[in-house]
Amino acid sequence: SQCHAVDQDASGKGEVISKQLTVGQQKPEVSFLVFFIVRQINVAEEVGEPSALAGLALLRLQSAVVTAMSRIRQRVVQGFAVFSVVSLLLWLATFLYGSFYYSYMPKATFSAPVHYYYRTNCESSTSFLCSYPVANISLMRNKKHVLTFGQAYRISLQLEMPESPANQELGMFMIRTTCFSRDGGHVASSARSSMLRYRSNLLRNLGTMLFLPAFLTGVTEQKQVLEVELFSDYTDDPYAPSDTAVIEILSSKVQIYSSELYIHAHFTGLRYLLFYFPVISALVGVSSNFIFLSVLFVFSYMRLLLRIEWKPEQVRGGQDNTQLTAHSILSLAAVHECV
């Protein structure tokens, strides 16, 4: 009768442990430990000896340590997975923003030296130059157009001219600019006038006396730098883009040290924000991309989880086997105690 009672008690506990084992199927390393600890607790409660109670305390401590280590390991794995996913999404968001920025934003400034050429085989000896100084500037860099379609540009010419008597007597002179396409077609042209700034003889003499040490050592020179605006709002034609620009100074007596062509882009709208507020634009762009990619990843992950289907027969069969195993183990243990 006692063995029958123990067997019934084992059957009842087997159902409890079977539930624990059913939950423990997701964690196999914990299921057998739970069964062993419950079994030892029952033995210790029935015996009531100090050694059994000490063993019970050790088993409970071991169970707590194993559970804590399992949770810590699970948290570490989950943290590493979350960190990896967040890092990947952040890298993708930064890459997408950088790709958009470098493909959408044109070059803000462009400069090129201007080298003039002219004919000197003159029949007349009154002038050394037989033609006007002309320069041909390419608007291509690495086989790509410098000017972006639809973008407004300011094109200017910088002239470094000496304050010589010839330039002072020259007065005003004209600068003509013509842009040509690849096939030689005329795209745009402009004509601008310029001259040296006037300085009286008294001011020139005072400046010479004041800066005489600098003039003698070569630190500075008696020259003026003129900036002539050739195009104030130039927009390239997408059907006939400009490949070259021809600059011609309509004077055979002009004297020039050096010359430089400058092209500055006038940004408006989104390009204005991206260029003048790069940090804020980068933060907003990367954050938007990161949020979009995160939402897309979450929806994809949830859809993947919903597509996983468990077979009901396998689930019921697994639960029945677990209950049978737990009941058999407890029954054998109870019979062994009775014997």
CSV table of C-alpha atoms in Angstrom, one decimal, residues 267-282:
chain,number,residue,atom,x,y,z
A,267,PHE,CA,23.1,76.4,-54.4
A,268,THR,CA,19.4,76.7,-53.7
A,269,GLY,CA,16.8,74.4,-52.0
A,270,LEU,CA,18.0,71.1,-50.8
A,271,ARG,CA,21.6,71.6,-52.2
A,272,TYR,CA,21.8,74.8,-50.2
A,273,LEU,CA,21.0,73.0,-47.0
A,274,LEU,CA,23.4,70.1,-47.7
A,275,PHE,CA,26.3,72.5,-48.5
A,276,TYR,CA,25.9,75.1,-45.8
A,277,PHE,CA,24.6,72.9,-43.0
A,278,PRO,CA,26.5,69.6,-43.6
A,279,VAL,CA,26.5,68.3,-40.0
A,280,ILE,CA,22.7,68.8,-39.5
A,281,SER,CA,22.0,67.4,-42.9
A,282,ALA,CA,24.1,64.4,-42.3
